[in-house]
Amino acid sequence: MASGESFYVTTPIFYVNDVPHIGHAYAEVAADVLARWHRQRGDDTWFLTGTDEHGQKIMRSAVANNMQPQEWADKLVEEAWRPMLKTLNLSNDDFIRTTEERHETRVQKFLTELNDAGFIYEDEFEALYCVGCEEFKPDSEIVDGEGQYEGQKVCAIHSKPMELLKERNYFFKLSALQQPLLDYYEAHPDFIQPTSARNEVVSFVQSGLHDLSISRTSFDWGIKVPWDESHIVYVWVDALLNYFTAIGYGDGDGQFERRWPGNHIVGKDILRFHAVIWPAMLLAMKIQPPKRVFATGWLLVGGEKMSKSKLTGIPPQEITDTFGSDAFRYYFMRAIHLGQDGSFSWEDLSARYHAELANGFGNLASRVISMVKKYFDGDIPQDVQEHVDDEKILEIARTAIRDSEEAIDRFAVDQAIAAIWKLVDALNLYITDQQPWVLAKDEANRDRLAAVLATAVRGLGVLAVLLNPITPIATEKLWGAIGGEGALGGITPTEALDWKSSGRVSDLASLFPRIEQE
Ligand code: ME8
C-alpha cells in the first residue's frame, strides 16, 4: 500500500521567550499523529517543528534575564523546547531554529527574489504595535485596558499596552495580492480549514488588504535585509519562511521540490499570517501556496487562552510524569476536536485514562493474551474455522480502518479515534458474548475456542496498527506480545487484518496501569 506520496507537515515554530505549556504541546502532538499515520502507510513523510528566535519579544525576555538574545535562545531551546520533543515522544524529522545559518541565508535569498520581482518598496510608517503578537494591530483588535493598564489601549489577546512605532520601513505589496488570494481560496476550497476559519479569512481579505511593513530599524535582533543592512527582517516574515528554509529552498538538490507544498498546523491566533500573508508572498513569487492551513483551537483556562504571558500554562511533563506520553497524546487528540477550543481538566483526563485506555483497551489486550496462554499454552491458534460472529468482527475492523482513514484525511483525529474505538468496544463485547471461559470447559468446543481467540488476536493486531500513531509505546508492546514481527510503524492496518500470527503470545505488563488518585 506504499503510496510514496509526499506528506510534509509542520507545527508553528515557537517563541523562545519562555518554556512550553500544553497548548504548544497540543499542536506538536496533532502534527506527530498525522506524520506517523502517513509514514506508516508508506507516504514520503516529513515532519518539521522548531523555534522562532528573533524579534522584540525574545530580545526583551533576554534582557529581562540579563542575557544576550542568542545565549537566552540557546538556553531555552536546550533546556525546555528540545526536551519537550522527548516528553511527547515526537517523531519529527527536523527541528529548525531561525538563528541557524541555513535559515538566515535562505531567508535573504527569498527576500532578494521578492524584491527583484517588484513587490517591495520603502515608506514611512506609524502604527500601534503589540510586542506579544509581534504585529501591528487594527483598531478592531485593540481594547481599553483594565486594572494596572486602565486608561491605556491594550491588545485584545495579550491584555498588554500597545506601543506606537514610527519608522521608515520596507513594505510588501500585500494589497496587490488581494484578488489573486481570493481567486486562490475559491479554486482551493480545502486550503484553509476548518470551514469557520476559511470563512473568517475570506471575509477579512474581502474587506481589503493593506501593504505590510516587513522590516525594522529600531532594534537589531533579526536577519539583515540583504540589500540594506540598516534594516532587519520583520520577525513574522522571517518565521514563515522556516517552512521553506528547512527543506532547502533554492538549493536545487530536489528536496524542496519533492516536499513542497506542505500542510501547516497553526493556532487560530496566527491563522492570518499563514492563510493571508504567507500565500500572498508565494503567489507573488509564482510558487504554489501550502496544501492546507489547519487552524486549531485554544486550550482554555477559566475560559481564556492558556498562556505563557498570563502564567496559566501547565508544563506537559506535569501530565506525562503521571500518565505517560501515550495517555497525553491520546487524551488531547480524543477529547478535543482539532479546530475547536477545549478545556483541560485533570478529572476528565483521569476518567478517560481509566475508562478508555486502562479498562477499554489495556484490559482487552491482557484478557485475550492471558486466555491464549491459559487455554493454548501461549500458541496463537492457526487455521481456524471462522464463524459468522468472527466474520462480523473482521467486518467491524474493516469499517474502523476505512472510517479512520477518511477522518484522518480531514485531520479529524478525534473522529478517527472514535472510529477505531468502535473496534475496541466490539471486541470487548465479542469476548463477553463468546465466553471463551465457558467454551474452554468442554473439549467439544475446542475449535470454536480457537477461532474466537485467533479472531480476537487479529483484532488486537489491527488495533495495534491503527492506534500506533496515537499511542506508539503501548502499541509496540502489544504488537510484540501477540507475536507481531517487525516495526509496527511500517505495517498498514489492512496488512494487519490479513495477518495471522503464527507465533506465540508473550507476557504483557499492564499497558495502562491504574493510577491511584492523590
Ligand atoms: O505564535 N492553546 O509562537 P507562540 C492552543 N512564533 N494553542 C496555543 C495556546 C493554547 N493555550 N497557546 C499558544 C508564535 N498556542 C509564532 C509562530 S509560525 C511561523 C510562528 C499556540 O510560541 C499558538 O496558537 O506564541 C501558536 O499556534 C503556537 O502555540 C505558537 O505560539
XYZ file of C-alpha atoms in Angstrom, residues 130 133 135-144 153-160 162 200 204 269 272-273:
26
model
C 1.716 44.584 20.108
C 1.776 39.234 18.949
C 2.107 42.561 14.990
C 0.662 45.973 14.113
C -2.936 45.817 15.237
C -6.066 47.135 13.524
C -8.478 49.162 15.727
C -10.847 46.188 15.902
C -8.223 44.225 17.885
C -7.366 46.956 20.382
C -9.403 47.340 23.574
C -9.405 49.562 26.678
C -5.095 50.872 24.832
C -4.219 47.166 25.115
C -4.052 44.162 22.772
C -7.250 42.073 22.908
C -5.186 38.850 23.099
C -2.351 39.805 25.439
C -4.124 42.497 27.537
C -0.852 44.462 27.496
C 0.169 48.764 22.600
C -13.158 34.310 8.523
C -11.036 39.536 6.109
C -4.500 33.312 16.558
C -3.987 35.224 9.072
C -0.216 35.088 8.880
